[in-house]
PDB file of C-alpha atoms in Angstrom:
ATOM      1  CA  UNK A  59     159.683 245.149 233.880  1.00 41.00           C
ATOM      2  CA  UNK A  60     162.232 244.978 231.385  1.00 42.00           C
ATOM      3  CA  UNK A  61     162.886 247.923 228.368  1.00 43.00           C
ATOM      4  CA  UNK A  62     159.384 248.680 226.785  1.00 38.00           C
ATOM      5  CA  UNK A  63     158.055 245.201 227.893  1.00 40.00           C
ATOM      6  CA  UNK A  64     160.728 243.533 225.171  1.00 36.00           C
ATOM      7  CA  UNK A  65     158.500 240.125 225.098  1.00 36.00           C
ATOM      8  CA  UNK A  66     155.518 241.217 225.279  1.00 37.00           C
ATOM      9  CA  UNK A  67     154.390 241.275 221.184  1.00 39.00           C
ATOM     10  CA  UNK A  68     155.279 241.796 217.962  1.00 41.00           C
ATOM     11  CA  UNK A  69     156.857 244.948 216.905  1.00 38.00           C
ATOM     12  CA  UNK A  70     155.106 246.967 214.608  1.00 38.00           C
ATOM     13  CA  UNK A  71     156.054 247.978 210.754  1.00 42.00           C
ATOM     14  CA  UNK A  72     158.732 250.330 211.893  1.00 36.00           C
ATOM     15  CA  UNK A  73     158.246 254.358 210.171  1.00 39.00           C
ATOM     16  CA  UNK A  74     161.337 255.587 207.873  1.00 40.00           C
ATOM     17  CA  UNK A  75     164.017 256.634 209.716  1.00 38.00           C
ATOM     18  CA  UNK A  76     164.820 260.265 209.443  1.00 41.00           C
ATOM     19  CA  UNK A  77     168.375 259.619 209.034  1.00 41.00           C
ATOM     20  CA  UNK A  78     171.389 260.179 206.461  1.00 43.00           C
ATOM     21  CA  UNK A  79     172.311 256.919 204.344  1.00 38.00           C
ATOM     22  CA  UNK A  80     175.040 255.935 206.958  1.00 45.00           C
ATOM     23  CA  UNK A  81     172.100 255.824 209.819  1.00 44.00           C
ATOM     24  CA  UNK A  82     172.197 252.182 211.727  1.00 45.00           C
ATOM     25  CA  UNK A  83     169.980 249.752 210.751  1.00 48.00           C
ATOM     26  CA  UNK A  84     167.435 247.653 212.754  1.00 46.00           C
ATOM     27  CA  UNK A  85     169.367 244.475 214.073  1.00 45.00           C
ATOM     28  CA  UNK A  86     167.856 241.159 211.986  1.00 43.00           C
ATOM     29  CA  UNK A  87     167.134 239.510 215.396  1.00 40.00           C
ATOM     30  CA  UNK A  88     164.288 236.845 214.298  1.00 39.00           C
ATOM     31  CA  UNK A  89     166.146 234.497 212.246  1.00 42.00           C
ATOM     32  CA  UNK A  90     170.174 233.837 212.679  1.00 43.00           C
ATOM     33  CA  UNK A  91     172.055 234.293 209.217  1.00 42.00           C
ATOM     34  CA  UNK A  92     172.195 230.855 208.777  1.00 40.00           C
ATOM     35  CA  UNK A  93     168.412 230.671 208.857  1.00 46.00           C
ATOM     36  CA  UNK A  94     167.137 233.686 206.298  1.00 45.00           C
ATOM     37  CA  UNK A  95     163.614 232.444 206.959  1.00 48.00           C
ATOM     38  CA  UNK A  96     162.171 230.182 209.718  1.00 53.00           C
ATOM     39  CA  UNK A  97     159.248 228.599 208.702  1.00 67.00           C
ATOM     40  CA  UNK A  98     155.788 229.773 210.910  1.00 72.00           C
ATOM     41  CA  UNK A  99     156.621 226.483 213.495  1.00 73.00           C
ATOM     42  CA  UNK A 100     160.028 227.216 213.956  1.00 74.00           C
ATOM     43  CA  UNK A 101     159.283 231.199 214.294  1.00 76.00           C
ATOM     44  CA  UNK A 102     156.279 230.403 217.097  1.00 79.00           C
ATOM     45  CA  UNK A 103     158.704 227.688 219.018  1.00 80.00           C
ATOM     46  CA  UNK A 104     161.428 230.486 218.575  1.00 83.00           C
ATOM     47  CA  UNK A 105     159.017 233.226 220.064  1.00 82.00           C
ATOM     48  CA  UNK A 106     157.465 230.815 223.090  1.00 86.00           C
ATOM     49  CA  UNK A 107     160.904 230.008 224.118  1.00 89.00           C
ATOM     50  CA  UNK A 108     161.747 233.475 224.563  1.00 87.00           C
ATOM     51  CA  UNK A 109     158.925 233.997 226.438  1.00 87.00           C
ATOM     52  CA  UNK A 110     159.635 231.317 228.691  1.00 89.00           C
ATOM     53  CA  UNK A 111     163.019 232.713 229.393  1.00 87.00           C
ATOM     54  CA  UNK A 112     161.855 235.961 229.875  1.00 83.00           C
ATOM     55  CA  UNK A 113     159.332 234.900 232.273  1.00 86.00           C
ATOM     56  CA  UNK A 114     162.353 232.854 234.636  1.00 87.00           C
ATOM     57  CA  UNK A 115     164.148 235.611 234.653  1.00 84.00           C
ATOM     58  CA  UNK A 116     161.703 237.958 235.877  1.00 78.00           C
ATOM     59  CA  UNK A 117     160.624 235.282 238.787  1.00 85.00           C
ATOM     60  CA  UNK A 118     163.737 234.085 239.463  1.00 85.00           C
ATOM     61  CA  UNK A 119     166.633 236.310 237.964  1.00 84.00           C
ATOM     62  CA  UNK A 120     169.347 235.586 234.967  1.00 85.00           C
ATOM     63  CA  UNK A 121     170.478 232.380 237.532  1.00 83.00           C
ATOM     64  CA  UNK A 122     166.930 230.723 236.596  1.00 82.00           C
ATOM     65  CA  UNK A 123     167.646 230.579 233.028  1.00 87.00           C
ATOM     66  CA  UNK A 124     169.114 227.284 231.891  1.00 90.00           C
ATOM     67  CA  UNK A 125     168.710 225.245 228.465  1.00 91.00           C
ATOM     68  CA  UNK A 126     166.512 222.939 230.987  1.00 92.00           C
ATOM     69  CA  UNK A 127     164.441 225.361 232.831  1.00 92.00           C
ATOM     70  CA  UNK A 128     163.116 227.200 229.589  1.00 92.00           C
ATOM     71  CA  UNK A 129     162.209 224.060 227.711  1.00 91.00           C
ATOM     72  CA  UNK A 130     160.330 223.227 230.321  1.00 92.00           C
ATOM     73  CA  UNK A 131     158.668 226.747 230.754  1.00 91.00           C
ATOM     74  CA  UNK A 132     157.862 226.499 227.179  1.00 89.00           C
ATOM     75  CA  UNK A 133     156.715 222.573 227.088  1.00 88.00           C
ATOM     76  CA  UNK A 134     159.365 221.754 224.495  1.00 87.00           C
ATOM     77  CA  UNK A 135     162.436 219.276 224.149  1.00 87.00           C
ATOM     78  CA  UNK A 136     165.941 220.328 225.416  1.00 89.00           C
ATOM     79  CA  UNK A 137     167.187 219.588 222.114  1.00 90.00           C
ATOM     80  CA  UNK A 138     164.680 222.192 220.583  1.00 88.00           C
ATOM     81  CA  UNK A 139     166.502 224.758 222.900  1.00 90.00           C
ATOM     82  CA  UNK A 140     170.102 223.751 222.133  1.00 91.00           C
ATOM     83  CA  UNK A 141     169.571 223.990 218.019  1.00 88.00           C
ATOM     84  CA  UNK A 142     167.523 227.113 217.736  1.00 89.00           C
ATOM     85  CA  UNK A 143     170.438 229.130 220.476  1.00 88.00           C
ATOM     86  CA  UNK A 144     173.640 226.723 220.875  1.00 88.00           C
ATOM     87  CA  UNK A 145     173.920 227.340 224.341  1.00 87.00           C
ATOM     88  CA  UNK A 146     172.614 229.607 227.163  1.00 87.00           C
ATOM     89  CA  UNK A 147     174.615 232.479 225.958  1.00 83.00           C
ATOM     90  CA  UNK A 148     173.347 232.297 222.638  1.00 84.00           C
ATOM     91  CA  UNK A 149     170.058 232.269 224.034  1.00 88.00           C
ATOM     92  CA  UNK A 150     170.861 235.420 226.780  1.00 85.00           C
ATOM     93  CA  UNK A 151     171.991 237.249 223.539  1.00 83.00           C
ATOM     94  CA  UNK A 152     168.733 236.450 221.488  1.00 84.00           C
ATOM     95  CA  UNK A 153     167.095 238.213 224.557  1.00 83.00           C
ATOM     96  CA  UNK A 154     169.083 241.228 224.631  1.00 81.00           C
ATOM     97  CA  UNK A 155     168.833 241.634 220.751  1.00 81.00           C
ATOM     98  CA  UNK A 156     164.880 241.007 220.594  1.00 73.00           C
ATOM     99  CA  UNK A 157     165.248 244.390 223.395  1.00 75.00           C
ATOM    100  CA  UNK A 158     167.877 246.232 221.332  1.00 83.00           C
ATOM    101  CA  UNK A 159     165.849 246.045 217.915  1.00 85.00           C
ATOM    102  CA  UNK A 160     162.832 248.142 220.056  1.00 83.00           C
ATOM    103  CA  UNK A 161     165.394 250.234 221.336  1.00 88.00           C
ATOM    104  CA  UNK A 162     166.904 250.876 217.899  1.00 90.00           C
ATOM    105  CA  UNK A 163     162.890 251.521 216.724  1.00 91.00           C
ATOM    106  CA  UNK A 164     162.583 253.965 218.912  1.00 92.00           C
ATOM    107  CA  UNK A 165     165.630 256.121 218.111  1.00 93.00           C
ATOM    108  CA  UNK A 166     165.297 255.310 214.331  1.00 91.00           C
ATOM    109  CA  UNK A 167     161.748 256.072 214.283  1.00 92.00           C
ATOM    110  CA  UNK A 168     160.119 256.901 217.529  1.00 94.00           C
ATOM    111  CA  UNK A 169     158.876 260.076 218.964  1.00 96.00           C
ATOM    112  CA  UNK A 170     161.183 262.932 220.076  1.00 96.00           C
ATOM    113  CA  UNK A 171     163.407 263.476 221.661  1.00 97.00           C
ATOM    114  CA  UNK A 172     164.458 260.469 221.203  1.00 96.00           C
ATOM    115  CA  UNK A 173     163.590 259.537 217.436  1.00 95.00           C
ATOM    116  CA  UNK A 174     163.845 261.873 214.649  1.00 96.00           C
ATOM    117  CA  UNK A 175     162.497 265.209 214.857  1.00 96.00           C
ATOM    118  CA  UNK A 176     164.118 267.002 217.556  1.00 97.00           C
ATOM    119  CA  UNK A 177     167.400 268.822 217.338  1.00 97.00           C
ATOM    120  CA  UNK A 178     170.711 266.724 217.289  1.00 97.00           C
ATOM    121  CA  UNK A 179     171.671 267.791 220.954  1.00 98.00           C
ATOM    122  CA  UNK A 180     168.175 266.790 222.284  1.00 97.00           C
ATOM    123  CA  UNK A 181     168.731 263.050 220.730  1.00 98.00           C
ATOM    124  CA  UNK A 182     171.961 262.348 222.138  1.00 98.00           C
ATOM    125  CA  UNK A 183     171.403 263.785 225.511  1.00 97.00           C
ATOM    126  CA  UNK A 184     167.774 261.576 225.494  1.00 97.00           C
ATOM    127  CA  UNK A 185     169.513 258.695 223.617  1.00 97.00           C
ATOM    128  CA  UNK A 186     172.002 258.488 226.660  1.00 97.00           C
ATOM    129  CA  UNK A 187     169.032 258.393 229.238  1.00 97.00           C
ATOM    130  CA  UNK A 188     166.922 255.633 227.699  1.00 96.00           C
ATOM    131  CA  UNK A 189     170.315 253.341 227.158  1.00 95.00           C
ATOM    132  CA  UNK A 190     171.250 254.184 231.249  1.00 96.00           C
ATOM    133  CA  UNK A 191     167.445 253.360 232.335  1.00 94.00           C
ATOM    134  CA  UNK A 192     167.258 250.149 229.750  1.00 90.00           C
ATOM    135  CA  UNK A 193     170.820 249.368 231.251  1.00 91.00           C
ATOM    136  CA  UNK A 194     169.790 249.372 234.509  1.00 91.00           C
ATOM    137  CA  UNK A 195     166.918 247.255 234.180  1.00 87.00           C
ATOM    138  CA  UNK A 196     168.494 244.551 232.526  1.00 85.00           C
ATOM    139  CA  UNK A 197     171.949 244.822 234.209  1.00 88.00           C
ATOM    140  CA  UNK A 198     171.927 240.935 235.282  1.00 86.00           C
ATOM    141  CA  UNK A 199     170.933 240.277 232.079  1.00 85.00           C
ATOM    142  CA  UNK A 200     173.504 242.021 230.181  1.00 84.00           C
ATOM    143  CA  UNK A 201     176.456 241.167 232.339  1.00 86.00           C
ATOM    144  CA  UNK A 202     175.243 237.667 231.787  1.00 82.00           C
ATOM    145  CA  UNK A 203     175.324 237.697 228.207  1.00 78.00           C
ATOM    146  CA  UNK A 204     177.971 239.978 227.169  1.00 76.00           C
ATOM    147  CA  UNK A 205     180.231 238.487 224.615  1.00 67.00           C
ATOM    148  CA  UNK A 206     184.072 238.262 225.663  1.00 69.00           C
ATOM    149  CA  UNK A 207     186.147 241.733 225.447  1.00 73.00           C
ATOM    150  CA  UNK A 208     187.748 241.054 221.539  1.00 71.00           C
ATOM    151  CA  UNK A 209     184.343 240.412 220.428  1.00 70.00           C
ATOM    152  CA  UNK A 210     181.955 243.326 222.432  1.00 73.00           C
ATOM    153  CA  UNK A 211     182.565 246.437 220.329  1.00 77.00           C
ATOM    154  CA  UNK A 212     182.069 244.483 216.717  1.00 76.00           C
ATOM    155  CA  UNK A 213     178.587 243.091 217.945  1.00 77.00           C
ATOM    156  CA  UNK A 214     175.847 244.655 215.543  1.00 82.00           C
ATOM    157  CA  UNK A 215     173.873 246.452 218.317  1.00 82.00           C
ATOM    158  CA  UNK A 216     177.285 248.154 219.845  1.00 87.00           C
ATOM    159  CA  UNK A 217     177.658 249.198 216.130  1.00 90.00           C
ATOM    160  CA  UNK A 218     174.612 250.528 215.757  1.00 90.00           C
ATOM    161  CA  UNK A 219     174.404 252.217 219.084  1.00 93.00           C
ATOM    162  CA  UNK A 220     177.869 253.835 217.880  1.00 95.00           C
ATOM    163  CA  UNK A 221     176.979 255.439 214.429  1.00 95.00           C
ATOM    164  CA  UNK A 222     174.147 256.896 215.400  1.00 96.00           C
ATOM    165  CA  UNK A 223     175.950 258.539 218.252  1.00 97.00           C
ATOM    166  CA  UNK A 224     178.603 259.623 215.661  1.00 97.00           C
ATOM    167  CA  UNK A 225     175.627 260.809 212.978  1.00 97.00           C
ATOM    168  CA  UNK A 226     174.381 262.807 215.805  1.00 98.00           C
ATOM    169  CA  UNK A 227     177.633 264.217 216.573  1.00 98.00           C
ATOM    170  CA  UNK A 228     178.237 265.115 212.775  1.00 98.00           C
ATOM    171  CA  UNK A 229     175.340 267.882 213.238  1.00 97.00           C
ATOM    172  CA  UNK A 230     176.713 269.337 216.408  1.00 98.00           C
ATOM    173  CA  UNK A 231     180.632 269.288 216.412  1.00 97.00           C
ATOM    174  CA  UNK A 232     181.026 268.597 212.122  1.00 97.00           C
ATOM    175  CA  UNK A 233     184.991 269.381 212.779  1.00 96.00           C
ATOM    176  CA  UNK A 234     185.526 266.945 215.177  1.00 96.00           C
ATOM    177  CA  UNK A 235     186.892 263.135 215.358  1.00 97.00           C
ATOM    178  CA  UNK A 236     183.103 262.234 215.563  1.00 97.00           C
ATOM    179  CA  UNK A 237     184.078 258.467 215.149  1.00 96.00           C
ATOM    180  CA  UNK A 238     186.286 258.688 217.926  1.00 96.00           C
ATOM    181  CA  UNK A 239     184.117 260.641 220.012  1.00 97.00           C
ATOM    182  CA  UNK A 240     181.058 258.159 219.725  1.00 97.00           C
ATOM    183  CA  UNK A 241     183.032 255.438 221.291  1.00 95.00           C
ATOM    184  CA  UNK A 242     184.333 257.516 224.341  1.00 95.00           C
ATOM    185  CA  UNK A 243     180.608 258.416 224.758  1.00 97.00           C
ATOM    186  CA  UNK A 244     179.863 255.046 224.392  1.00 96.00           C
ATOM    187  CA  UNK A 245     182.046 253.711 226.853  1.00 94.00           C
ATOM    188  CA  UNK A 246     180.093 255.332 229.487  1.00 96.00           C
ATOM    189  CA  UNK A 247     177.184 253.439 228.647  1.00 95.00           C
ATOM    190  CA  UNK A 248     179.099 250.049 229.155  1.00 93.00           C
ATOM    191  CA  UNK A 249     176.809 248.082 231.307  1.00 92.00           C
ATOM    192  CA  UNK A 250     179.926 246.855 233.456  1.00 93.00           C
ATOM    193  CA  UNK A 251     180.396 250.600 234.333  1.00 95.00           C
ATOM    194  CA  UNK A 252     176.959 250.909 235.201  1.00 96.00           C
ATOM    195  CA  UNK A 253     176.523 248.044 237.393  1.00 95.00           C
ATOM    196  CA  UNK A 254     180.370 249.712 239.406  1.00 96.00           C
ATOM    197  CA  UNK A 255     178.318 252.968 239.646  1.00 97.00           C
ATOM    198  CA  UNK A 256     174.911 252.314 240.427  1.00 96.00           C
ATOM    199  CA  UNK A 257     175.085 248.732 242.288  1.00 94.00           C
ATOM    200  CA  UNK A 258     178.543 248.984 244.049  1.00 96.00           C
ATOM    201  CA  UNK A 259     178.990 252.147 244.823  1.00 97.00           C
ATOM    202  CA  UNK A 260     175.428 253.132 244.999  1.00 97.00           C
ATOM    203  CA  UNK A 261     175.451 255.950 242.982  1.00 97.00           C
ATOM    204  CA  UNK A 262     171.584 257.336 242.354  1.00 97.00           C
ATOM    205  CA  UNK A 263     170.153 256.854 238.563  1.00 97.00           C
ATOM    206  CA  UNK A 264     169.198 260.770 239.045  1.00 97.00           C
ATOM    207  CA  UNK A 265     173.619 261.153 239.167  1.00 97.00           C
ATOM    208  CA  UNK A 266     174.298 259.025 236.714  1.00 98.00           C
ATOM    209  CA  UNK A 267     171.727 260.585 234.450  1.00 97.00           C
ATOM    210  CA  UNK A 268     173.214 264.088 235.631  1.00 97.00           C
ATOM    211  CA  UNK A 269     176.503 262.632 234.688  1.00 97.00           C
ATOM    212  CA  UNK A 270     175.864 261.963 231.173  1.00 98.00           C
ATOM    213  CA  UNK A 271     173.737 265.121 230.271  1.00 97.00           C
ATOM    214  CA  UNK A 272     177.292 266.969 231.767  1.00 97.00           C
ATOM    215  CA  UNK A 273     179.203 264.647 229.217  1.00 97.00           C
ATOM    216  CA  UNK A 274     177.438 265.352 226.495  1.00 98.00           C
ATOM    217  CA  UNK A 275     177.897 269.487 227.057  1.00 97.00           C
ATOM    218  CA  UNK A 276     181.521 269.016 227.255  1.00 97.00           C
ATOM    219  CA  UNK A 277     182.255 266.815 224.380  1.00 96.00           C
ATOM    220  CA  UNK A 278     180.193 268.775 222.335  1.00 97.00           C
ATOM    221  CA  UNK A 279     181.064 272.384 223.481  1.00 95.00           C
ATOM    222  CA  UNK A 280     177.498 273.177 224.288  1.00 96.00           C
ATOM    223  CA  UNK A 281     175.515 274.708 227.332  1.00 93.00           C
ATOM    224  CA  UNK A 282     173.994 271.546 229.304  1.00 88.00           C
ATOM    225  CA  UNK A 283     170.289 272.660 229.845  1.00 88.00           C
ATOM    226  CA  UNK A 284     168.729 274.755 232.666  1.00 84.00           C
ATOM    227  CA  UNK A 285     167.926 272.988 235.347  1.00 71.00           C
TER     228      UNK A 285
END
């Protein structure tokens, strides 16, 4: 099942973050910025095609996931594909930002450790984990839909993945190049990476979840915790 069953509903009214004024904010996923408001139709055809995708790719992997194939799944026109996405990478990216906006709920506002309420250290060592486990899951799907190198670090979710890492490391290491830092940390998280580690060279989750928690102690000059 893919990160926190991504297609399954709406999201809920997210909670106020608790988080400074330069905290990320929640990817505008629904509508594109050329379309500030979809009417109802256009929002429900929107919503059943990524469904439909969602479903192929769970049957049948990212492969199963043309322009064709989903408006078929979702009894619409090809054409009604093709202008609501562009192409199929358009449509691969509307996936992974419909699964990014729940992952930025749940470190905005979510429970701890992972949302607000826990101390800094806590949230970046469980922010980590849930991007390697989300990763993991949708590894086909993110390879398949990454946008070409110039363009991957200025897309909105890497951005907002990035300054909460830095607001995070603000509160723990305040004297160091916490802008820098966030994107070394970062790096690790690069799905590419993962799918080397984990698929390729077999490396257990357990490691690479060992690996980051490590990380995070020595960038940050802190104790990891007891196993």
């Amino acid at each position: 099942m893919l990160y926190a069953g991504f297609m399954s509903a709406a999201l809920p009214p997210f909670p106020t973050p608790e988080e400074p004024l330069d905290a990320p904010q929640l990817l505008q996923v629904a509508p594109s910025p050329e379309e500030p408001c979809l009417r109802a139709d256009a929002a429900r055809n929107r919503a059943r095609l990524l469904e439909a995708a969602a479903r192929l790719i769970a049957e049948h992997g990212v492969a199963g996931v043309t322009m064709e194939a989903v408006a078929a799944a979702a009894q619409v026109g090809k054409g009604t594909v093709f202008r609501r996405f562009g192409d199929r990478t358009g449509l691969l990216m509307a996936l992974l930002d419909h699964s990014d906006r729940q992952l930025q709920a749940d470190f905005l506002g979510g429970p701890p450790p992972l949302g607000p309420g826990a101390p800094p250290l806590d949230r970046l060592r469980a922010f980590g984990v849930a991007v390697l486990y989300r990763s993991a899951e949708q590894l086909d799907l993110q390879l398949a839909a990454q946008p070409e190198p110039t363009r991957r670090f200025s897309h909105p979710a890497i951005g907002a993945r990035r300054t909460h890492i830095a607001m995070l490391l603000r509160q723990i290491v305040p004297d160091a190049d916490c802008d820098l830092l966030s994107q070394t940390l970062l790096a690790s998280l690069d799905p590419a990476l993962i799918h080397h580690q984990h698929r390729q060279r077999g490396m257990p989750m357990a490691r690479l979840e060992a690996g980051w928690t490590d990380l995070v102690a020595r960038v940050t000059r802190t104790e990891p915790p007891p196993c």
